[in-house]
Coordinates of C-alpha atoms and ligand atoms in Angstrom, one line a residue:
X1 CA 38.0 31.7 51.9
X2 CA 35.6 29.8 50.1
X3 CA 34.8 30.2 46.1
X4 CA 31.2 29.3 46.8
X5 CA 29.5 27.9 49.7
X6 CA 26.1 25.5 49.0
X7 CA 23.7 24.9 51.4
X8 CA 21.4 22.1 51.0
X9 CA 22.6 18.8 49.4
X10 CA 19.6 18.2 47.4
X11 CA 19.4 17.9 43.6
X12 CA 20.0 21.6 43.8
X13 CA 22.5 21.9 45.8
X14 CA 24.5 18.8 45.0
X15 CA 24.6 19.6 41.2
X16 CA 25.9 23.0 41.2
X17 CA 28.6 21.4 44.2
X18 CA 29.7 18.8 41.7
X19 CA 29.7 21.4 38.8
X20 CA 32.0 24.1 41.1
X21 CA 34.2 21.0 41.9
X22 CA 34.6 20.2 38.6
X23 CA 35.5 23.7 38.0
X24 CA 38.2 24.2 40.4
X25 CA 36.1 26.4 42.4
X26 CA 36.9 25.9 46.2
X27 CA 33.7 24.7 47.2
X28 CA 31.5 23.6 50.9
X29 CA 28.3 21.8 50.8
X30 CA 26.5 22.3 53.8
X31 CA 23.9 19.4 54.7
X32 CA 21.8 19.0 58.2
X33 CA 20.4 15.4 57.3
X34 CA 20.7 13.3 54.2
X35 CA 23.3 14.0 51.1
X36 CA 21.0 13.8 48.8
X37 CA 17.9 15.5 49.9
X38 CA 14.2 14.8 49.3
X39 CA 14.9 13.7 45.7
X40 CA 17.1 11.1 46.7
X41 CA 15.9 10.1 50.1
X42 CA 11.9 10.6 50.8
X43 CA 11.3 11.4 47.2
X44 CA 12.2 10.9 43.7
X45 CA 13.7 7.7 44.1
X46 CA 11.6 5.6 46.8
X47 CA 8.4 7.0 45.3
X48 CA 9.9 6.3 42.0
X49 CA 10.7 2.5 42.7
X50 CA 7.7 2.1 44.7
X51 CA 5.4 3.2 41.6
X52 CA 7.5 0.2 39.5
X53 CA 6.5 -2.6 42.2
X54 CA 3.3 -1.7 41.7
X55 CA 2.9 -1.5 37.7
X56 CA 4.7 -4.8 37.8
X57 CA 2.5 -6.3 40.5
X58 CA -0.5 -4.7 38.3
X59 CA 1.1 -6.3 35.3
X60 CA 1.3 -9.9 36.7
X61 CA -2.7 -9.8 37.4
X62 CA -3.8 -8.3 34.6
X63 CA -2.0 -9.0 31.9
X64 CA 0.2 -12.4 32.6
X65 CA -2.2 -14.7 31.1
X66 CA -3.0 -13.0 28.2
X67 CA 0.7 -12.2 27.6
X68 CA 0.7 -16.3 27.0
X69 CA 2.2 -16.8 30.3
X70 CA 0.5 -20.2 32.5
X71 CA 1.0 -21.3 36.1
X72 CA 0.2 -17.8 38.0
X73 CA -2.6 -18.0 40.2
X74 CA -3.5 -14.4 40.5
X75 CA -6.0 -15.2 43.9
X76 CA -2.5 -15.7 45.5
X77 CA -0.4 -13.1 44.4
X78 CA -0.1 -10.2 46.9
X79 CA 1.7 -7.4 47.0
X80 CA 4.5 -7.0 50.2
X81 CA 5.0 -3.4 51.1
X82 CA 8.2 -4.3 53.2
X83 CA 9.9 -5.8 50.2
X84 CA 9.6 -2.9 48.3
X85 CA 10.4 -1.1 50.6
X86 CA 13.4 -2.7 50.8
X87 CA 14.2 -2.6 47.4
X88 CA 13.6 1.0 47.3
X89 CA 15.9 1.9 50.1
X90 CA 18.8 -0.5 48.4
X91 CA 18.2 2.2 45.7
X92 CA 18.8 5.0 47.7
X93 CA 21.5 3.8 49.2
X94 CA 23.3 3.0 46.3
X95 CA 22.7 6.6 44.6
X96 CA 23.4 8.8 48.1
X97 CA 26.4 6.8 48.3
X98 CA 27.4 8.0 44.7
X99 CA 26.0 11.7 44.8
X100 CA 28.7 11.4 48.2
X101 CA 31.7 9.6 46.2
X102 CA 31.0 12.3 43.3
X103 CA 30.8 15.2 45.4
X104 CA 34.5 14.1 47.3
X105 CA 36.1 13.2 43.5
X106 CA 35.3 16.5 42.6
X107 CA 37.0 18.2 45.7
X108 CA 33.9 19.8 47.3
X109 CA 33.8 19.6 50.8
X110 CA 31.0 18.2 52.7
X111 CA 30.2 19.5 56.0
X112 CA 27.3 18.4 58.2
X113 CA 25.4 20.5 59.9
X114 CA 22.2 23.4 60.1
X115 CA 23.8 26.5 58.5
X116 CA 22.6 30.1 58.9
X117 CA 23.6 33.0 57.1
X118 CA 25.9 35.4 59.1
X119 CA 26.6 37.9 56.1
X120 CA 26.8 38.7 52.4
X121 CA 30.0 36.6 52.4
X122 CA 29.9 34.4 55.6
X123 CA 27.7 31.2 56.9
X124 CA 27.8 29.8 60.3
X125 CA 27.2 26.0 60.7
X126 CA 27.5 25.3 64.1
X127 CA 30.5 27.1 65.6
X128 CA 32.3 27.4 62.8
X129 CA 32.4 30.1 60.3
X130 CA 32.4 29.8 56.5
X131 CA 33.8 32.8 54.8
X132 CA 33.1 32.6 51.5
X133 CA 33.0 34.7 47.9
X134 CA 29.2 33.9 46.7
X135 CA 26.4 31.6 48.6
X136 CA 23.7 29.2 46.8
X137 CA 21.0 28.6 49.5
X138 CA 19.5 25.5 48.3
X139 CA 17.8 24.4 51.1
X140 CA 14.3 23.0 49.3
X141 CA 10.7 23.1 50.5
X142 CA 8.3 21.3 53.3
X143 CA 4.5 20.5 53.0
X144 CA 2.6 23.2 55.3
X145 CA 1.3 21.1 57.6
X146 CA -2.5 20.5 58.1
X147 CA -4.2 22.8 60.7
X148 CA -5.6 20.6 63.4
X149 CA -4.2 17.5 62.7
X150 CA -5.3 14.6 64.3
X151 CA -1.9 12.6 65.5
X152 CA -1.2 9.1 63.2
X153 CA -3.6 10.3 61.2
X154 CA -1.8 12.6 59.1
X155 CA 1.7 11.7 57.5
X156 CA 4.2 14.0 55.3
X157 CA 5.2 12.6 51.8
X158 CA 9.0 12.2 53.6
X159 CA 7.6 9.6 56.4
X160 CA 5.3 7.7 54.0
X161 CA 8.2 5.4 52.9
X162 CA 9.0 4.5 56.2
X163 CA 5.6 3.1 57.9
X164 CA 5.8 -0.3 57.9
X165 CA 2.1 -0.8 56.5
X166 CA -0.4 0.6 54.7
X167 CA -4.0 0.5 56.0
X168 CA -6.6 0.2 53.6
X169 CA -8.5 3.6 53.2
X170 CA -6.1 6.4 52.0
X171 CA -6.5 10.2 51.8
X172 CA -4.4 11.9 49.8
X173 CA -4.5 15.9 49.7
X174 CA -3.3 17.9 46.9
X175 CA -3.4 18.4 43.5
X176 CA -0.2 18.1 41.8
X177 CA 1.6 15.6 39.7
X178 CA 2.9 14.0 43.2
X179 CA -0.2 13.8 44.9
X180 CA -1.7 12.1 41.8
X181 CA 1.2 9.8 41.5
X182 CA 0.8 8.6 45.3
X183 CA -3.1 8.1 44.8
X184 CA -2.3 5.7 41.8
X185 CA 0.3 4.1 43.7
X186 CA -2.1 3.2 46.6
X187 CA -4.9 2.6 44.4
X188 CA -2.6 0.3 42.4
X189 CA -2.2 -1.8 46.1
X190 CA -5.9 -2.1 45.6
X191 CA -6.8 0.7 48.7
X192 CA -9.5 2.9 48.4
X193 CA -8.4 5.9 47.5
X194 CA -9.5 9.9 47.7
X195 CA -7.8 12.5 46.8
X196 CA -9.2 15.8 48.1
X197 CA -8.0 19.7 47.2
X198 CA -8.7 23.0 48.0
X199 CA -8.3 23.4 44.1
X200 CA -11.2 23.5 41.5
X201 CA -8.2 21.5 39.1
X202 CA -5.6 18.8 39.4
X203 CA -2.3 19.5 37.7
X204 CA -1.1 22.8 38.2
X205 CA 0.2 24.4 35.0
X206 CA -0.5 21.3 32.8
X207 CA -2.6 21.9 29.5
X208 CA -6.3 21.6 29.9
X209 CA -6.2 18.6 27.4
X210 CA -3.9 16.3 29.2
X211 CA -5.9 17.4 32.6
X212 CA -9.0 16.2 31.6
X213 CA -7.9 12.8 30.0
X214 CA -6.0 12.1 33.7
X215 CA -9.5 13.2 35.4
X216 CA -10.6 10.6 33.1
X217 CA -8.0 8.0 33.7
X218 CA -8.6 8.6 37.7
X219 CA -12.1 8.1 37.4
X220 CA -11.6 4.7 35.6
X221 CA -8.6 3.7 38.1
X222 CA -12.0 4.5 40.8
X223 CA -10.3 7.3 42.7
X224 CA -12.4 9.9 43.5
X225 CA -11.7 13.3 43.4
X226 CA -12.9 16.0 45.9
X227 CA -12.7 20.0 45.1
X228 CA -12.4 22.8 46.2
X229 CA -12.6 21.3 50.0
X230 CA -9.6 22.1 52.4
X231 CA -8.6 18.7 54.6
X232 CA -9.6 19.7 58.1
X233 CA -8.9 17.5 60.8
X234 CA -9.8 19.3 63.7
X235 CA -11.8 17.7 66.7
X236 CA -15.4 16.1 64.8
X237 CA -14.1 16.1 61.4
X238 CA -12.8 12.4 61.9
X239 CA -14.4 9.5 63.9
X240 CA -13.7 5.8 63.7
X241 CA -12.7 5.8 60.7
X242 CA -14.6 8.1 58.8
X243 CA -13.6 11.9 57.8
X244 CA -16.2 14.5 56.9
X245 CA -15.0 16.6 53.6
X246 CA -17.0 18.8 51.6
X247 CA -20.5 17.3 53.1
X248 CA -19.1 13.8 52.1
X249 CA -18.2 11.1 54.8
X250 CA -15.1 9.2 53.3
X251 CA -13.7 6.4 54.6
X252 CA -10.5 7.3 55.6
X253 CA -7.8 5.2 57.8
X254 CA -4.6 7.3 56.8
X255 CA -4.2 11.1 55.1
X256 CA -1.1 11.8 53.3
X257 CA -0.4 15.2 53.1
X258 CA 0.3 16.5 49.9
X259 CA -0.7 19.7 49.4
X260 CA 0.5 22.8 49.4
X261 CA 4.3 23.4 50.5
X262 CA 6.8 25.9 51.7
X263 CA 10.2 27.0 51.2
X264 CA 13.1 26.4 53.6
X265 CA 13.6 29.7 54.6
X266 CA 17.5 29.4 56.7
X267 CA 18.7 31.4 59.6
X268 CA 19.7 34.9 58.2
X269 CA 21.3 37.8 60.4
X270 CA 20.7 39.8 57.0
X271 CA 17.8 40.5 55.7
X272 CA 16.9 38.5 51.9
X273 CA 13.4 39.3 50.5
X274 CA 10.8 37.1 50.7
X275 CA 7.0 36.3 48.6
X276 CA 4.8 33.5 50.3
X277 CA 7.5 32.1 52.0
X278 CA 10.0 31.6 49.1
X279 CA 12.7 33.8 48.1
X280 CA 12.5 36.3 45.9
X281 CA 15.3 35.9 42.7
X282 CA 15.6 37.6 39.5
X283 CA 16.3 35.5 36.0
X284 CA 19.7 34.3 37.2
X285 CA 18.3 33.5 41.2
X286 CA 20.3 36.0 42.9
X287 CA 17.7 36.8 45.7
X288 CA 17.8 40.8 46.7
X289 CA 21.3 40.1 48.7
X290 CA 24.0 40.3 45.9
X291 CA 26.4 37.4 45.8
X292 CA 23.8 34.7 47.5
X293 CA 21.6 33.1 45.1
X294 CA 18.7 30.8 45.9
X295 CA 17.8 27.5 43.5
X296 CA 15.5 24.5 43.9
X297 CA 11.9 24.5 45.5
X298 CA 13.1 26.7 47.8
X299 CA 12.5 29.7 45.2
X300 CA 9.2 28.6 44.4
X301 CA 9.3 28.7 40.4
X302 CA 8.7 24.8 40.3
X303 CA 8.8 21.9 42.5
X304 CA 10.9 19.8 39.6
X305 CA 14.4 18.0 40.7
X306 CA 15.3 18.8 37.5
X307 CA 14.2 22.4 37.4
X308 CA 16.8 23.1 40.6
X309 CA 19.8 21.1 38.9
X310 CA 19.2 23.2 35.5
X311 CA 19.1 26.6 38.0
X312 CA 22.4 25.2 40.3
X313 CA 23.9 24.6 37.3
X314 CA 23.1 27.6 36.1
X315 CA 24.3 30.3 38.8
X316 CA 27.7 27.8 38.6
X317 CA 28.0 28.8 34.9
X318 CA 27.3 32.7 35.5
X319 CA 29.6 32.5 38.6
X320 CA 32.6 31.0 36.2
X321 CA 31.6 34.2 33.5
X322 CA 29.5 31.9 31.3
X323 CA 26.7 33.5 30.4
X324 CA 23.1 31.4 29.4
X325 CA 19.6 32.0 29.0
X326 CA 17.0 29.9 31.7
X327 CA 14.2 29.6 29.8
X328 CA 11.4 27.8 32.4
X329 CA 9.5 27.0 28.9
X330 CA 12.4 25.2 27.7
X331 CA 12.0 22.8 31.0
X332 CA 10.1 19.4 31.0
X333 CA 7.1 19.0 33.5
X334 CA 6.4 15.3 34.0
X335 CA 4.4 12.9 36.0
X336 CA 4.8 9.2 37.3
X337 CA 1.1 8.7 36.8
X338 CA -0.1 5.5 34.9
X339 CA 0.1 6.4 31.9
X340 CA 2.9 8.7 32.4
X341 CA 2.3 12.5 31.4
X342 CA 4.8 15.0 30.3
X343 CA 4.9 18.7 28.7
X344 CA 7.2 21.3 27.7
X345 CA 6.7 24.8 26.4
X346 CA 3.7 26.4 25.7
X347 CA 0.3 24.7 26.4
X348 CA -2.8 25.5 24.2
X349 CA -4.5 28.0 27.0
X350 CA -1.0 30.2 26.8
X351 CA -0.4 29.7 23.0
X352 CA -3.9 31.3 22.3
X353 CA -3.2 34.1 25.5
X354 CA 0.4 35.1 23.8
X355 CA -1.9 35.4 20.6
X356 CA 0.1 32.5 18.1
X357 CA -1.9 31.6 14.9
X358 CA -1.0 28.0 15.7
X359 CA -1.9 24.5 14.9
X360 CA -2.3 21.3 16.8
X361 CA -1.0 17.6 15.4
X362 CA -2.1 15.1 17.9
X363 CA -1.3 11.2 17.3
X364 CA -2.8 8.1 19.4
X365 CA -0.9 5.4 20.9
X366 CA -3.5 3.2 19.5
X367 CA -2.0 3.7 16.5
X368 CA 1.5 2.6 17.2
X369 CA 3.1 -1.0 17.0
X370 CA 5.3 -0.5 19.4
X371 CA 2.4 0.2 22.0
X372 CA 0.1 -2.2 21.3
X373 CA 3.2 -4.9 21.0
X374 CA 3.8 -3.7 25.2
X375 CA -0.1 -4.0 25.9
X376 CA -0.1 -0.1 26.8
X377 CA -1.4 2.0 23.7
X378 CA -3.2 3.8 26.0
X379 CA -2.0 7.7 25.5
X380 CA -1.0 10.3 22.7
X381 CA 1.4 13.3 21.5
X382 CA 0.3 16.4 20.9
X383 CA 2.5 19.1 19.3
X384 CA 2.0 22.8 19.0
X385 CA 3.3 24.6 16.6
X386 CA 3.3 28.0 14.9
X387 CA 1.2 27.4 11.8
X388 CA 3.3 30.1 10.0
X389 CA 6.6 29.3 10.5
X390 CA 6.3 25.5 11.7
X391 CA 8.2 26.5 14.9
X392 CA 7.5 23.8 17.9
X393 CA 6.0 25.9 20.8
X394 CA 4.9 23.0 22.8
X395 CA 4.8 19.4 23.6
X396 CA 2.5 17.6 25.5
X397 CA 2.6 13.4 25.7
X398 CA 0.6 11.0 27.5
X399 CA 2.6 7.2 27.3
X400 CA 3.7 4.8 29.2
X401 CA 7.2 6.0 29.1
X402 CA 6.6 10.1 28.5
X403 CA 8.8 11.6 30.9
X404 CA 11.6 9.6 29.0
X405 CA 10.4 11.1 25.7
X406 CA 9.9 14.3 26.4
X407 CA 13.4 14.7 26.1
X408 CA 13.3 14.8 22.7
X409 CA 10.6 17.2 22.9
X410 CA 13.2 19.5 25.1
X411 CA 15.9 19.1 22.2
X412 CA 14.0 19.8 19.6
X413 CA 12.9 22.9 22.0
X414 CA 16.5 23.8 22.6
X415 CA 17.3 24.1 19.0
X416 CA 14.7 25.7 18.0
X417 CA 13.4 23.3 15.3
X418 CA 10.2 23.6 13.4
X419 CA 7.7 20.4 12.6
X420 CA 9.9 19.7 9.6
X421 CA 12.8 18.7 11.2
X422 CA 10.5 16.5 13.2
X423 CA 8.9 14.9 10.4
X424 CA 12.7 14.3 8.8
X425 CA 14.2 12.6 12.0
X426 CA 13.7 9.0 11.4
X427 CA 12.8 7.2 14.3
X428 CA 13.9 3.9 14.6
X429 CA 10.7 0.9 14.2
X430 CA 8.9 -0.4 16.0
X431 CA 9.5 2.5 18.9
X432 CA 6.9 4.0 20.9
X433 CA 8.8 7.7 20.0
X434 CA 7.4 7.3 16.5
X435 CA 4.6 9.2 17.2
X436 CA 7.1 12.4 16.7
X437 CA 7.7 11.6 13.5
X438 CA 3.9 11.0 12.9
X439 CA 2.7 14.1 14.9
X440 CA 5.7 15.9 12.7
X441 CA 4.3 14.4 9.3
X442 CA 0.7 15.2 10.4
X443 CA 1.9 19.1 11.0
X444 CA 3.4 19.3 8.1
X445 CA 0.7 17.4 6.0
X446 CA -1.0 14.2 7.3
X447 CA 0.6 11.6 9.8
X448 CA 1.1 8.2 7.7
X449 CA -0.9 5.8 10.1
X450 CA -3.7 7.9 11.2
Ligands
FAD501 C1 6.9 11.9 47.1 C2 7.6 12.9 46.2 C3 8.0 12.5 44.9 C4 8.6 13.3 44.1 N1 8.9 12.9 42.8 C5 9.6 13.8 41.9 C6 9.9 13.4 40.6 O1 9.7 12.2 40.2 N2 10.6 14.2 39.8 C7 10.9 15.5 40.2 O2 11.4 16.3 39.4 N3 10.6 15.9 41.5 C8 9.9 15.1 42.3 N4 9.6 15.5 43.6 C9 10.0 16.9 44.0 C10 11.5 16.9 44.4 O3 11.8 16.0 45.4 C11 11.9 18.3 44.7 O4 11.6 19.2 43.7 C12 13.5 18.3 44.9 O5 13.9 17.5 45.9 C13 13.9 19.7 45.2 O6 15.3 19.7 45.3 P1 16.1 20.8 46.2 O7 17.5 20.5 46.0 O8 15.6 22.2 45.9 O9 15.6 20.5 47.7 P2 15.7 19.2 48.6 O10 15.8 18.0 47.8 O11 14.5 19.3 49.5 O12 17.0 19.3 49.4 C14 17.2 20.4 50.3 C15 18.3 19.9 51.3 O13 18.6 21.1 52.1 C16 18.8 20.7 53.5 N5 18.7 21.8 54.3 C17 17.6 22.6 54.5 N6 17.8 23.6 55.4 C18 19.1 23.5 55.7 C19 20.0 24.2 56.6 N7 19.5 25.3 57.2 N8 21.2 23.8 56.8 C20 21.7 22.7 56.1 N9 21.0 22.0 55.3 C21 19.7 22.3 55.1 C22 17.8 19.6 53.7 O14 18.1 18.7 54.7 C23 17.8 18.9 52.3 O15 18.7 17.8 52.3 C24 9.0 14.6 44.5 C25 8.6 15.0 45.8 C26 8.0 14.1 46.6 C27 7.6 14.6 48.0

C-alpha cells in the first residue's frame, strides 16, 4: 500500500513526488510520456531558451555597434533555428535527467505508463494495480484543438519545437502571456506575425495598465492584433497562402495554436466532478472524491508551473498534518515578453472592486542607472498600496528581468509588509530592483530620482 500515488510528472506532479519522498511518505509517480511534463519538455524550458537566442540575436543587430563593439556585419548575421533548437533540447535534457535523479534520491518510485482511476484508494496503470492511501491527479492540460483544421497548417505549442523550420508568415491564436511570448519570439526571427483571438483583450487577469503598454509594445514590435475573431480553418477560409479572419486576408504560411485549453481529465471508474473540463477542488484541491486531490492546469485555477508546484506542495503539506493558507493573490503571474511583465496581488480594477482607499507609486526604468547602463530602460514598477495603512496589495513590473523581481514583490506579499519597509530595504547600486525602493520612497513621500 502506497502513502500517496501521483499521476502526472509535470511541475505538479513531480514537486509534490519529491516533497513526499523527502518526507518518508511511500510514494509512485505515474508518467505516460516525458518526466517532466510540458514545463520541462514542450514548454517552459525550450520556449524559454528559444526566447534567449532570439533577444541575443536581436541584441547583436541592434545594439553591437553602439555598445562600442566593431567587426559584425549585421547583413550577415542570421539566425539558425536548428542550433537553438539544439541548444534548447541540451537544456532539457539536462533538467529531465535531474527532475529523474531527484525523484529516485528521494525514494519515489517512477512508473511509466497511462493510469486510470479504479477507486477512492486504487489506480490502475496498465495491469497492475496501485493501492494506495490518498491520490494527486496531476495530469495538466491540452490546447482544444481548432475546429476544421486544415492538416500542416495548424501546430500545437508541444510540436512547435520540433519542426525543423520556420516559414515566414506566422499565426498565432490566443491571448495569453504564452501566445504573446511565441508571437515576439517569431517576430524577433523577423516573420510576419498575427496574433488573432476570440477575446476583445490580451492578458487574461493582468491589470489594465500593463495590458495596454504591451498592446503598445506589440504594435511597435509590428504584430498585429486581431479580436474578437475565432481561427476557423475550415474548407475556403485558407488558400495559397492566405487565411480569411475577421473580413481580413492575412498572410499566413503556419498557425500555432494557442488558445484556449483543456484539462487532462484520466480514466475514472468513479465518478469526480467536473466544470468546463477541469476538476472541481475546494481551497486545499481535493476534488469532490475525498482522499484524491487534483493540482496543476489540470484544475483550471491558472496555467502557471509555478502555481501547480506551490498547490503539489501544498496537498503534500496538509497530507503530513501541516496546515497552510493558498493564497492565489499571493502567487506571481509573469510573462517572457520583451520587456518582461510580472504581477502579484491585487490589480487596480480589483483594488477599486474590493473598495480599498488606495494609492498608486509608479517609477520608470528610464530613470534607473542600472537600465540605461544594459540599453533596456524601457519598463516600470507600479505598487499598490493601502493609502491608510501602507499595506502592499499589489505589484505590477514591466523590465527586462521582471519575472525575476517579482519575487521580491511575493516576499514582501508574504510577510505582509507595508510601503515602509520597502522604502527601508536598501537595495544594492546600480541594480535594476531599485525601483522598489523608489516606488517605496514615492509611497511613502516622493521617490528620490523621479
Ligand atoms: C509554449 C509554452 C510555454 C510555457 N511557458 C511557461 C512559463 O514560462 N512559465 C510558466 O509558469 N508556465 C509556462 N507554461 C505553462 C506550463 O507549461 C504549465 O502550466 C505546466 O506545465 C503545468 O504543469 P502540470 O504539472 O499541471 O502539467 P504538465 O506539465 O502538463 O504535466 C502533466 C503530465 O501528466 C502526464 N499525464 C497526463 N495524463 C496521464 C495519465 N492518464 N497517466 C499518466 N500520465 C499522464 C502527461 O504526460 C504530462 O507529463 C508554458 C506552456 C507552453 C505551452
Amino acid at each position: 500500500m502506497y502513502d500517496l500515488v501521483i499521476i502526472g510528472s509535470g511541475p505538479a506532479g513531480y514537486v509534490a513526488a519529491i516533497r513526499a519522498g523527502q518526507m518518508g511518505m511511500k510514494t509512485a509517480i505515474v508518467e505516460r510520456e516525458k518526466i517532466g511534463g510540458m514545463c520541462l519538455n514542450w514548454g517552459c524550458i525550450p520556449s524559454k531558451s528559444m526566447i534567449e537566442s532570439v533577444k541575443l540575436y536581436q541584441r547583436i543587430l541592434k545594439d553591437s555597434a553602439r555598445f562600442g563593439i566593431d567587426g559584425i556585419e549585421t547583413g550577415r548575421v542570421s539566425f539558425n533555428w536548428d542550433n537553438a533548437i539544439k541548444r534548447a533540447d541540451t537544456i532539457v535534457k539536462r533538467l529531465t535527467g535531474g527532475v529523474e535523479f531527484l525523484l529516485k534520491k528521494n525514494g519515489v518510485e517512477i512508473i511509466k505508463g497511462e493510469a486510470r482511476i479504479a477507486s477512492a484508494n486504487s489506480v490502475l496503470v496498465e495491469n497492475r494495480l496501485l493501492e494506495t492511501k490518498n491520490i494527486i491527479i496531476a495530469t495538466g492540460s491540452t490546447s482544444v484543438p481548432l475546429e476544421k483544421s486544415i492538416e500542416d497548417l495548424v501546430i500545437e505549442p508541444k510540436e512547435l519545437f520540433k519542426q525543423r523550420s520556420i516559414p515566414d508568415n506566422i499565426v498565432v491564436t490566443g491571448n495569453t502571456p504564452v501566445a504573446i511570448e511565441l508571437a515576439q519570439l517569431f517576430r524577433m526571427m523577423e516573420k510576419s506575425v498575427t496574433l488573432v483571438t476570440a477575446a476583445d483583450h490580451i492578458m487574461p487577469k493582468a491589470d489594465d495598465y500593463i495590458r495596454k503598454y504591451m498592446e503598445g509594445r506589440l504594435k511597435k514590435d509590428k504584430i498585429e492584433i486581431v479580436y474578437n475573431t475565432p481561427v476557423d480553418t475550415s474548407a475556403g477560409m485558407w488558400k495559397d497562402g492566405i487565411l480569411e479572419v475577421g473580413g481580413k486576408s492575412i498572410k499566413c504560411d503556419l498557425i500555432i495554436n494557442s488558445s484556449s485549453r483543456k484539462g487532462n481529465l484520466i480514466g475514472s471508474d468513479i465518478k469526480i466532478d467536473v466544470s468546463d473540463g477541469f476538476y472541481i477542488v475546494d481551497q486545499d484541491c481535493e476534488t469532490s472524491v475525498k482522499g484524491i486531490y487534483a493540482v496543476g492546469d489540470v484544475n483550471g485555477i491558472s496555467q502557471f508551473a509555478h502555481i501547480g508546484s506551490a498547490q503539489g506542495l501544498h496537498v503534500v503539506n496538509l497530507l503530513k498534518g501541516i496546515r497552510q493558507k493558498l493564497d492565489i493573490h499571493k502567487l506571481p503571474m509573469n510573462m517572457y515578453s520583451v520587456p518582461e511583465a510580472a504581477q502579484i496581488g491585487l490589480t487596480e480594477q480589483e483594488a477599486q472592486n474590493e473598495g480599498y482607499d488606495y494609492k498608486i507609486s509608479e517609477f520608470p526604468l528610464s530613470a534607473n542607472g542600472k537600465a540605461m547602463s544594459e540599453g533596456q530602460s524601457d519598463g516600470f514598477l507600479r505598487l499598490i498600496s493601502d493609502k491608510k495603512l501602507g499595506e502592499v496589495l499589489g505589484v505590477q513590473i514591466v523590465a527586462p528581468n521582471a519575472t525575476d523581481m517579482i519575487n521580491e514583490a511575493a516576499a514582501y506579499m508574504q510577510l505582509e509588509s507595508t510601503v515602509y519597509d520597502i522604502a527601508q530595504t536598501v537595495h544594492t547600486h546600480p541594480t535594476v530592483s531599485e525601483i522598489f525602493m523608489e516606488a517605496g520612497f514615492e509611497a511613502v513621500d516622493k521617490a528620490i530620482h523621479k
